[in-house]
Amino acid sequence: MGSVEEMHTWILKMSHLSVLAVVTVFFMIPAGLLSDMRDPQDLDGQQLAQRSTFMHHRLKRGWIWKELFVPEEDPTSHVIGQLKSDSDRGEFSIKYILSGEGAGDLFEIDEYTGEIRTLKKLDREEKAFYVLQAQAINRRTNEPEEPQSEFIIKVQDINDNMPRFQNEPYVSSIPEMSPVGTTVAQVTATDADDPMFGNNAKLLYSILQGEPYFSVEPKTGIIVTSWPDMDREAKVEYLVVVQVKDMLGLSGGYSSSTTVTVSLTDVNDNGPTFQQLTYTFAVPENAAVGTTVGRIMAEDGDIGINARMTYSLKDDLEGSSTFIIKTDPVTQEGVVLLAKPLDYEVKRQYVMAAEAANDHVDTRFLPLEEFRDRTTLRVVVENVNEPPVFLSPLYEWEVPENAAVGTVVGNVSARDTDTDNSPIRYSIDKRTDATKAFKIDPNKGTIAVAKALDRETTEWHNMTVEAKETTQNHLSSTVVVFIKVLDVNDNMPRLARDYQPYICEGTQAGELIQLLSAVDPDDPVEGHHIYFSMVPEEHINPNFTIRDNQDNTAGIVARRSTFTRKDQTKYLLPVVVADSGSPALSSTTTLTIGVCSCQPAGHCPTGGVEALALTMSVSMQTLLGILVCLAALTADVIKSTST
């Protein structure tokens, strides 16, 4: 081991390199105790302290060396220490050999003197220390003078790294009107230098931009508000520039900066405010219900839900509900709509109050009454030259079908609602009255019968009546008139069809021969009641009778049972059909009932025509006889004349 003076000399050498070198005297440690050393990054303070304890307990070992230090980033090659066995007498009989991490590449040893020299510059942030092995070999015997042992070369930190912010970019938001001291965000920087050596990695934060609204806690990087009641409506966004310095902010250190974007979120600290004391709108009197009269707008400096408002009409000074107001959800405007029809001649102006109130209020910032505001609405009704207006939306009348020409059916009436009250003329649209059954008085609007009516031909007459002003504009309007023609009993009932009844030979008395029904074109209110009967005769009909069923039908019934074609082939039966009108009308139809030799089931193959054919056949024979007689007489006359 060298003397104290040698150690002092070595420290002075290190001081020339501007590096603080701490030299610790180590006695030789057997290889067995250090052979299990891990990677240098895994050595913590406790492990090094334990090793130091072992070293101090073995002061009796035979060779020693100094714990070695080398400053990082030094490109010059220089001696950083010396290994020496206590058996080395300066005769160069000992050969020193170096192995382990960086041996031959970063470090080399003088095999005669044991001096260790650096070959390249080192970077502590890349590797903080190196574990090497040393051997002392007797040159004569080539035997180890001392057992192989490990030692450490530590790389001393210099301030060669600037601090760097993590997790950029920084964006944060806080509610407006936040109290002083409200935490905004925390910025964090790291420094790759050794935090355990000097102040190289000790950081200090400060504000470069953003005061007096914000401040930063120097050691933690926590940004807080330092200005009360910051107003989003005045300024929405702030850019806060934070600087971090190493070396505790002392001169000669490194620094970097980052920007924190701070946004103020909205709170409801503003109520709606109308920019006008009075809003005036004009609307024509013929505007349809639902027409937008106008829009009003209350300004609110807030945004989003805090700016939502509802409009309403208050204190209607003229007691009218002619208008309503709705809130446009997109523009937050109040939309004034027409709720009832207008009439310039009745009312020409409306005045009412409109109110806008926030939907969501926050009494932490404003009293309740400041979350609403009022203005005055004035709506002027504009006059429009309107067409005549009928007193009724439609007209419906009734007239009996036997009404005489000229009979008045009804009267239409229209008036000019404008102030000039123009005279009106009436007319029937010819396209809607093709039959020209009615006429109208052009001045009075009286509608009368123009020609005979027939309900059975046309029951309803629908026409359009026009009312036109006689002024220059000739404005007109129309109305529909419905006229129903009422029924009068002016049609006789008659049998429903041309019946050809027949009776089978062998029919028994009382049997039904034919079922009759009748029709009547009239339409009495109480319904049809038709009666069937036979023509009154001096003597009762011995062959047939008519049985009225009292349901608008009747049956022809046989009175006797001895009907044969030899006796008679056909019978004539007059049938009277009468209605229940006032006066009652009736008709008489004579039916021809043929006698038929029916099949066993009662069916007549010729459908009742057989008897008629037979009758026709007999008549032909008679006719032929007559013709023969006439021919004979003619021949006799000619013969007599010739003689």
XYZ file of C-alpha atoms in Angstrom:
643
model
C 0.000 0.000 0.000
C 1.257 3.459 -0.860
C 1.856 6.174 1.667
C -0.566 8.881 2.627
C 1.447 11.334 0.578
C 0.891 9.264 -2.607
C -2.866 9.292 -2.038
C -2.796 13.050 -1.570
C -0.844 13.407 -4.816
C -3.451 11.301 -6.661
C -6.299 13.451 -5.335
C -4.505 16.558 -6.521
C -4.232 15.036 -9.971
C -7.944 14.387 -10.039
C -8.639 17.940 -8.956
C -6.789 19.185 -12.025
C -9.553 17.483 -14.043
C -12.158 19.548 -12.173
C -13.679 16.358 -10.776
C -14.297 15.677 -7.136
C -12.687 12.252 -6.551
C -13.386 10.331 -3.436
C -10.734 7.720 -2.762
C -11.443 4.835 -0.458
C -8.713 2.468 0.595
C -9.601 -1.141 -0.020
C -7.622 -4.135 1.108
C -7.539 -7.159 -1.076
C -10.783 -9.089 -1.177
C -10.685 -12.757 -2.083
C -12.183 -13.626 -5.408
C -14.651 -15.961 -3.767
C -16.378 -13.114 -1.933
C -16.834 -10.909 -5.016
C -17.320 -13.515 -7.671
C -21.084 -13.366 -7.212
C -21.388 -9.626 -7.970
C -24.323 -8.831 -10.222
C -24.661 -6.322 -12.973
C -23.495 -2.921 -11.729
C -26.975 -1.488 -12.237
C -28.328 -3.939 -9.623
C -25.967 -2.904 -6.845
C -27.730 -0.799 -4.296
C -26.305 1.096 -1.347
C -26.952 -1.718 1.108
C -24.999 -4.204 -0.984
C -22.053 -1.823 -1.316
C -22.113 -1.161 2.410
C -22.063 -4.909 3.111
C -19.102 -5.336 0.817
C -17.338 -2.446 2.512
C -17.950 -4.206 5.830
C -16.387 -7.396 4.514
C -13.436 -5.384 3.259
C -12.844 -3.732 6.595
C -12.968 -7.091 8.358
C -10.109 -8.386 6.149
C -7.449 -5.793 6.629
C -4.884 -8.587 6.984
C -4.940 -9.489 3.286
C -1.706 -9.175 1.398
C -2.463 -6.824 -1.491
C -4.503 -3.706 -1.787
C -5.774 -1.080 -4.198
C -7.830 2.021 -4.172
C -11.521 2.191 -5.167
C -11.322 3.958 -8.497
C -13.341 6.836 -9.946
C -13.445 8.267 -13.437
C -15.361 11.360 -14.557
C -17.799 10.806 -17.428
C -17.425 12.455 -20.812
C -13.642 12.959 -20.421
C -12.094 12.113 -23.803
C -8.462 12.210 -22.590
C -6.625 9.055 -21.564
C -5.184 9.296 -18.059
C -4.333 7.245 -15.045
C -7.236 6.825 -12.690
C -5.547 4.650 -10.025
C -3.066 1.932 -9.237
C -3.237 -1.673 -8.045
C -0.303 -2.929 -5.996
C 0.539 -6.085 -4.086
C 2.330 -5.677 -0.774
C 4.812 -8.243 -2.075
C 5.787 -5.879 -4.894
C 9.250 -4.481 -3.995
C 9.602 -2.373 -7.107
C 11.709 -4.984 -8.876
C 9.075 -5.534 -11.547
C 8.852 -9.138 -10.494
C 5.066 -8.902 -10.331
C 2.906 -8.900 -13.436
C -0.510 -7.259 -13.166
C -3.342 -8.523 -15.295
C -6.738 -6.822 -15.745
C -9.950 -8.543 -16.904
C -13.696 -7.976 -16.673
C -16.036 -5.250 -17.942
C -14.266 -2.837 -20.299
C -10.827 -4.398 -19.832
C -8.693 -3.751 -22.896
C -11.416 -1.595 -24.470
C -12.169 1.077 -21.945
C -9.448 0.408 -19.399
C -5.893 -0.921 -19.487
C -3.352 -1.717 -16.760
C 0.388 -1.257 -16.722
C 1.549 -4.798 -16.090
C 4.645 -3.539 -14.259
C 3.300 -0.749 -12.108
C -0.351 -1.703 -11.781
C -1.516 1.750 -12.947
C -4.950 1.717 -14.559
C -5.623 4.107 -17.417
C -8.780 5.041 -19.330
C -8.867 4.549 -23.087
C -12.210 6.216 -24.031
C -14.653 8.670 -22.587
C -17.441 7.142 -20.525
C -21.109 7.974 -20.128
C -22.566 7.466 -16.662
C -26.108 7.474 -18.022
C -25.107 4.520 -20.193
C -23.248 2.629 -17.440
C -22.617 3.854 -13.899
C -19.822 1.513 -12.824
C -17.714 -1.378 -14.073
C -16.716 -4.594 -12.270
C -13.207 -5.815 -13.131
C -10.873 -8.554 -11.931
C -7.175 -8.154 -11.083
C -4.384 -10.710 -10.781
C -0.780 -10.386 -9.530
C 1.444 -13.066 -11.187
C 5.026 -13.812 -10.128
C 7.040 -13.414 -13.278
C 9.627 -15.996 -12.256
C 7.293 -18.749 -11.193
C 4.307 -17.667 -13.262
C 2.253 -18.443 -10.209
C -0.365 -16.086 -8.732
C 1.181 -13.880 -6.154
C -2.262 -13.110 -4.887
C -5.654 -14.729 -5.636
C -7.755 -13.052 -8.375
C -10.077 -10.449 -6.933
C -12.776 -8.018 -8.146
C -12.876 -4.266 -7.835
C -15.123 -1.468 -9.047
C -14.500 1.550 -11.221
C -17.231 4.116 -10.681
C -18.185 6.680 -13.352
C -18.705 10.026 -11.725
C -21.677 12.122 -12.912
C -21.360 15.547 -14.487
C -24.296 17.751 -15.432
C -24.510 16.799 -19.096
C -28.284 16.217 -19.454
C -31.048 18.772 -19.567
C -34.347 18.044 -17.858
C -37.177 16.886 -20.104
C -40.922 17.164 -19.582
C -42.973 13.998 -19.715
C -46.493 13.394 -21.119
C -46.572 16.448 -23.375
C -48.635 18.204 -24.548
C -50.338 19.434 -21.403
C -54.003 20.406 -21.726
C -56.240 21.191 -18.795
C -59.480 22.948 -17.970
C -61.023 24.498 -14.884
C -64.388 26.148 -14.278
C -64.427 29.896 -14.641
C -64.737 31.859 -11.391
C -62.623 29.231 -9.600
C -61.113 30.388 -6.281
C -57.411 31.162 -5.873
C -55.398 28.013 -5.261
C -57.472 25.759 -7.516
C -55.247 23.022 -8.941
C -54.967 23.287 -12.704
C -52.471 20.593 -13.663
C -49.150 19.076 -12.707
C -46.173 19.078 -15.032
C -43.417 16.526 -14.525
C -39.831 16.625 -15.794
C -37.033 14.095 -15.437
C -33.244 14.458 -15.604
C -30.996 11.612 -16.694
C -28.160 12.790 -14.446
C -27.376 11.124 -11.112
C -29.903 12.240 -8.506
C -27.584 11.053 -5.732
C -24.603 13.110 -6.812
C -24.649 16.826 -6.220
C -27.495 18.949 -7.649
C -27.227 17.774 -11.233
C -30.685 16.175 -11.227
C -32.387 18.361 -8.651
C -35.102 20.287 -10.470
C -36.871 23.549 -9.842
C -40.066 24.754 -11.634
C -41.038 28.333 -12.407
C -43.544 30.294 -14.535
C -42.253 32.027 -17.657
C -45.679 33.028 -19.006
C -49.072 33.043 -17.355
C -48.637 35.271 -14.338
C -50.421 36.770 -12.491
C -53.223 34.308 -13.273
C -51.282 31.141 -12.495
C -48.344 30.040 -10.344
C -46.393 26.809 -10.000
C -45.126 25.012 -6.919
C -41.301 25.033 -7.433
C -40.619 21.466 -6.347
C -43.732 19.550 -7.432
C -44.673 21.307 -10.689
C -48.294 21.705 -9.550
C -49.911 24.677 -11.311
C -52.603 26.544 -9.364
C -54.720 29.627 -9.959
C -53.444 32.839 -8.425
C -56.093 35.240 -9.734
C -59.666 35.293 -8.422
C -62.831 35.111 -10.540
C -61.339 34.518 -13.964
C -64.163 35.081 -16.465
C -64.584 32.785 -19.457
C -66.629 35.433 -21.221
C -63.581 37.754 -21.028
C -60.958 35.160 -21.996
C -61.492 31.513 -22.747
C -57.968 30.122 -23.012
C -54.582 30.739 -21.392
C -51.161 29.502 -22.439
C -49.015 28.900 -19.390
C -45.285 28.404 -20.061
C -43.479 26.507 -17.297
C -39.682 26.296 -17.094
C -37.740 23.621 -15.267
C -34.046 24.002 -14.305
C -31.606 21.500 -12.854
C -28.857 22.396 -10.362
C -31.721 23.799 -8.206
C -31.929 26.699 -10.567
C -28.302 27.783 -10.077
C -26.407 29.345 -12.960
C -24.610 26.988 -15.285
C -27.424 24.427 -15.226
C -29.694 23.267 -17.983
C -33.357 24.193 -18.488
C -36.323 23.390 -20.681
C -39.887 24.600 -20.923
C -43.338 23.342 -21.790
C -46.665 24.971 -22.544
C -49.838 24.126 -20.672
C -53.076 25.041 -22.450
C -55.650 25.974 -19.835
C -59.269 26.437 -20.859
C -61.976 27.945 -18.717
C -65.188 25.934 -18.768
C -68.487 27.716 -18.542
C -70.615 28.218 -15.448
C -73.945 29.996 -15.419
C -72.760 33.402 -14.287
C -74.741 35.377 -16.889
C -78.474 35.793 -17.345
C -80.314 36.450 -20.633
C -80.495 40.087 -21.699
C -82.610 41.610 -24.462
C -80.738 44.135 -26.575
C -83.957 45.975 -27.505
C -86.620 47.400 -25.238
C -89.294 46.928 -27.916
C -89.629 44.620 -30.912
C -92.093 45.654 -33.622
C -93.437 43.277 -36.258
C -96.029 43.609 -39.030
C -98.259 40.808 -40.263
C -101.000 40.887 -42.943
C -104.498 40.224 -41.729
C -104.886 37.234 -44.057
C -101.846 35.410 -42.617
C -102.594 31.762 -41.862
C -102.573 30.406 -38.320
C -99.053 29.164 -37.582
C -97.357 31.910 -39.600
C -94.077 33.136 -38.106
C -94.610 36.750 -37.128
C -91.004 37.433 -36.077
C -88.042 36.352 -33.948
C -86.612 37.890 -30.810
C -83.281 37.113 -29.185
C -81.971 37.510 -25.660
C -78.176 37.481 -25.426
C -76.508 35.168 -22.901
C -72.744 35.213 -22.518
C -72.729 31.590 -21.387
C -72.683 28.566 -23.649
C -74.210 25.120 -23.809
C -76.727 24.176 -21.164
C -76.008 27.395 -19.264
C -77.263 29.463 -22.215
C -80.476 27.524 -22.795
C -83.579 29.589 -22.213
C -87.329 29.463 -22.598
C -89.427 32.320 -23.962
C -92.958 33.080 -22.851
C -95.557 35.817 -23.293
C -96.420 37.624 -20.069
C -98.879 40.318 -19.026
C -100.694 40.525 -22.345
C -101.744 44.153 -22.083
C -104.741 43.673 -24.370
C -106.039 40.370 -23.093
C -105.421 38.446 -26.306
C -104.145 34.938 -26.927
C -103.745 35.619 -30.609
C -99.989 34.850 -30.515
C -97.749 32.215 -28.983
C -93.960 32.071 -28.668
C -91.688 29.056 -28.921
C -87.958 28.629 -28.333
C -85.821 27.624 -31.305
C -83.568 24.899 -29.822
C -80.803 25.570 -32.352
C -80.541 29.365 -32.341
C -82.064 29.981 -28.899
C -84.355 32.581 -30.466
C -87.933 33.206 -29.467
C -90.205 32.527 -32.461
C -93.491 34.467 -32.364
C -96.294 32.542 -34.126
C -99.851 33.455 -35.083
C -102.330 31.391 -33.028
C -105.643 32.881 -34.190
C -106.910 34.555 -37.393
C -106.471 38.308 -37.659
C -108.942 40.938 -38.808
C -107.717 44.409 -39.565
C -111.227 45.771 -39.359
C -111.579 44.424 -35.788
C -108.124 44.992 -34.293
C -105.095 46.669 -35.823
C -102.385 46.337 -33.160
C -101.335 43.989 -30.342
C -98.945 44.825 -27.492
C -97.607 42.226 -25.067
C -94.568 41.422 -22.892
C -92.095 38.652 -23.719
C -89.816 37.042 -21.146
C -86.648 34.947 -21.554
C -85.560 32.794 -18.599
C -82.619 30.419 -18.201
C -83.589 26.770 -17.967
C -80.773 26.050 -15.495
C -79.790 28.563 -12.828
C -76.917 28.657 -10.341
C -77.476 31.016 -7.454
C -73.816 30.740 -6.424
C -73.038 33.338 -9.051
C -76.216 35.405 -9.530
C -79.442 36.018 -7.638
C -82.458 34.203 -9.041
C -84.113 37.270 -10.557
C -81.081 37.987 -12.757
C -81.607 34.770 -14.709
C -84.569 36.310 -16.612
C -85.289 39.442 -18.652
C -88.282 41.044 -20.376
C -89.005 43.067 -23.481
C -92.111 44.458 -25.210
C -93.635 43.018 -28.397
C -95.708 45.197 -30.710
C -97.505 43.487 -33.612
C -99.113 45.672 -36.271
C -101.880 44.135 -38.417
C -101.714 45.172 -42.065
C -104.886 45.701 -44.075
C -105.452 43.369 -47.034
C -108.181 43.786 -49.649
C -110.092 40.584 -48.967
C -112.711 38.830 -51.106
C -116.338 38.666 -49.951
C -117.055 36.342 -47.066
C -120.171 34.132 -47.083
C -122.104 34.057 -43.839
C -122.142 30.263 -43.952
C -119.402 27.871 -45.069
C -121.988 25.905 -47.065
C -125.732 25.887 -47.728
C -128.069 22.891 -47.759
C -131.768 23.116 -48.632
C -134.713 20.872 -49.567
C -137.423 21.355 -52.185
C -140.335 19.044 -53.177
C -140.116 17.650 -56.657
C -143.498 19.099 -57.586
C -142.389 22.656 -56.685
C -143.555 25.148 -59.263
C -141.095 27.076 -61.402
C -140.119 30.249 -59.542
C -140.397 28.673 -56.094
C -137.690 30.183 -53.843
C -135.437 27.487 -52.372
C -133.111 29.619 -50.229
C -130.845 32.639 -50.054
C -127.023 32.940 -49.965
C -125.410 36.000 -48.426
C -121.861 37.375 -48.484
C -120.347 40.639 -47.341
C -117.222 42.644 -48.058
C -115.288 42.825 -44.771
C -113.033 45.608 -46.026
C -113.630 49.183 -44.984
C -114.936 50.225 -48.416
C -117.723 47.562 -48.228
C -118.007 47.055 -51.970
C -121.373 45.903 -53.496
C -121.570 42.200 -54.379
C -123.124 40.309 -57.295
C -124.024 36.589 -57.199
C -123.951 33.959 -59.921
C -124.162 30.176 -60.314
C -121.154 28.445 -61.812
C -122.597 26.913 -64.983
C -120.151 24.040 -64.831
C -121.808 22.860 -61.609
C -125.449 23.186 -62.758
C -125.606 21.426 -66.110
C -129.390 20.896 -65.898
C -130.001 24.604 -65.256
C -132.732 23.607 -62.834
C -132.171 26.686 -60.644
C -131.548 30.388 -61.042
C -130.168 33.084 -58.686
C -130.970 36.721 -58.179
C -127.604 38.478 -58.897
C -128.240 41.226 -56.368
C -130.038 39.421 -53.531
C -128.547 35.918 -53.776
C -132.010 34.290 -53.825
C -132.049 30.849 -55.489
C -135.336 29.665 -57.095
C -136.585 26.731 -59.208
C -136.001 27.395 -62.921
C -137.554 24.249 -64.424
C -139.629 21.259 -63.374
C -137.861 18.869 -61.008
C -137.996 15.077 -60.930
C -136.578 13.317 -57.913
C -136.546 9.997 -59.732
C -134.191 11.567 -62.300
C -131.973 13.722 -60.049
C -132.301 13.582 -56.280
C -129.437 16.000 -55.401
C -128.369 19.205 -57.097
C -124.884 20.403 -56.029
C -123.790 23.761 -57.345
C -121.205 26.437 -56.683
C -122.295 30.030 -56.115
C -119.836 32.864 -56.664
C -119.917 36.246 -54.894
C -117.862 38.929 -56.665
C -117.098 42.510 -55.701
C -118.179 45.157 -58.212
C -115.093 47.299 -57.522
C -112.014 47.494 -59.695
C -110.283 44.480 -58.083
C -113.322 42.229 -58.657
C -112.293 39.904 -55.826
C -114.534 36.895 -55.482
C -115.211 33.870 -53.323
C -117.397 30.800 -53.707
C -119.628 28.605 -51.599
C -121.163 25.184 -52.226
C -124.962 24.819 -52.243
C -126.610 21.398 -51.808
C -130.306 21.084 -52.785
C -132.171 17.847 -52.079
C -135.307 17.121 -54.112
C -137.957 15.620 -51.838
C -140.172 12.814 -53.081
C -143.810 13.301 -54.109
C -146.088 10.342 -54.878
C -146.196 10.821 -58.617
C -145.442 7.302 -59.842
C -147.824 4.320 -59.998
C -146.636 0.987 -58.657
C -146.409 -1.858 -61.147
C -145.573 -5.532 -61.174
C -141.892 -6.205 -60.822
C -141.670 -8.199 -64.100
C -143.640 -9.692 -66.979
C -145.151 -12.733 -65.289
C -146.236 -15.822 -67.367
C -148.041 -17.961 -64.783
C -149.364 -21.454 -65.534
C -151.502 -23.998 -63.725
C -150.927 -27.709 -63.967
C -153.727 -30.097 -64.772
C -154.766 -31.670 -61.565
C -153.944 -28.684 -59.391
C -155.964 -28.709 -56.189
C -157.948 -25.764 -54.880
C -155.996 -23.471 -52.568
C -152.643 -24.203 -54.177
C -150.287 -21.269 -54.925
C -149.887 -20.750 -58.635
C -147.644 -17.599 -58.805
C -145.930 -15.255 -56.290
C -146.158 -11.602 -57.312
C -144.100 -8.532 -56.277
C -144.194 -4.886 -57.330
C -141.932 -1.837 -57.664
C -142.549 1.876 -57.142
C -140.001 4.556 -58.254
C -141.166 6.851 -55.483
C -139.383 6.932 -52.125
C -141.864 7.692 -49.356
C -140.467 8.623 -45.990
C -142.374 5.868 -44.197
C -141.332 3.264 -46.786
C -143.283 1.384 -49.425
C -146.653 -0.216 -48.633
C -148.042 -1.889 -51.761
C -151.427 -3.633 -51.917
C -152.574 -6.337 -54.401
C -156.196 -7.048 -55.372
C -158.420 -8.258 -58.199
C -160.559 -5.965 -60.327
C -163.965 -5.735 -58.700
C -166.491 -7.718 -60.731
C -170.185 -8.360 -60.486
C -169.547 -12.002 -59.837
C -166.728 -13.599 -57.877
C -164.023 -15.118 -60.061
C -164.623 -18.859 -59.791
C -161.140 -19.852 -60.932
C -158.565 -17.772 -59.064
C -158.114 -15.388 -56.169
C -155.250 -13.061 -55.038
C -153.921 -13.398 -51.498
C -152.048 -10.190 -50.287
C -149.137 -11.172 -48.011
C -148.926 -7.669 -46.464
C -145.180 -7.533 -47.238
C -145.388 -5.984 -50.684
C -145.941 -9.424 -52.220
C -149.056 -11.427 -53.136
C -149.924 -14.905 -54.398
C -152.308 -16.165 -57.119
C -154.235 -19.094 -55.591
C -156.496 -21.654 -57.413
C -160.165 -21.651 -56.341
C -161.020 -25.058 -57.837
C -159.362 -28.310 -58.800
C -160.762 -29.240 -62.227
C -158.459 -27.518 -64.703
C -157.863 -29.336 -68.016
C -156.649 -28.238 -71.391
C -159.656 -29.793 -73.076
C -161.944 -27.488 -71.143
C -159.892 -24.303 -71.557
C -156.243 -23.606 -72.357
C -155.893 -20.144 -70.812
C -157.496 -17.750 -68.343
C -157.218 -13.967 -68.066
C -156.755 -12.468 -64.584
C -156.629 -8.643 -64.061
C -154.401 -7.677 -61.051
C -154.611 -4.273 -59.331
C -151.427 -2.904 -57.628
C -151.866 0.206 -55.383
C -149.494 2.233 -53.155
C -150.150 3.988 -49.846
C -149.437 7.520 -51.048
C -151.695 10.483 -50.684
C -153.437 10.380 -52.993
C -152.928 6.677 -53.631
C -151.902 5.605 -57.126
C -152.554 2.226 -58.711
C -152.105 0.256 -61.927
C -153.879 -2.791 -63.411
C -152.150 -5.592 -65.277
C -153.949 -8.518 -66.918
C -152.090 -11.799 -66.550
C -152.627 -14.763 -68.883
C -152.618 -18.048 -66.936
C -152.025 -21.077 -69.170
C -153.076 -24.655 -68.422
C -150.179 -27.125 -68.727
C -149.868 -30.906 -68.616
C -147.016 -30.826 -66.136
C -144.469 -33.485 -65.411
C -144.793 -35.546 -62.218
C -142.724 -33.037 -60.235
C -145.063 -30.228 -61.259
C -142.784 -28.749 -63.888
C -144.243 -27.448 -67.141
C -141.753 -28.225 -69.957
C -142.969 -25.377 -72.118
C -143.005 -22.921 -69.216
C -146.731 -22.167 -69.746
C -146.452 -21.561 -73.456
C -147.998 -24.925 -74.459
C -151.537 -23.737 -73.935
C -150.868 -20.631 -75.980
C -149.459 -22.736 -78.801
C -152.468 -25.007 -78.711
C -154.800 -22.067 -78.956
C -152.824 -20.743 -81.878
C -153.067 -24.160 -83.577
C -156.913 -24.277 -83.339
C -157.171 -20.812 -84.727
C -155.083 -21.805 -87.724
C -157.406 -24.717 -88.537
C -160.366 -22.424 -88.343
C -158.576 -19.938 -90.557
C -157.769 -22.636 -93.101
C -161.417 -23.698 -93.178
C -162.493 -20.182 -93.754
C -159.957 -19.838 -96.529
C -161.229 -23.054 -98.176
C -164.763 -21.809 -97.988
C -163.803 -18.513 -99.486
C -161.990 -20.284 -102.296
C -165.059 -22.410 -103.069
C -167.335 -19.405 -103.072
C -164.933 -17.572 -105.379
C -164.903 -20.485 -107.809
C -168.700 -20.614 -107.872
C -168.896 -16.904 -108.544
C -166.454 -17.142 -111.446
C -168.326 -20.140 -112.883
C -171.666 -18.332 -112.732
C -170.262 -15.319 -114.438
C -168.793 -17.307 -117.265
C -172.156 -18.959 -117.998
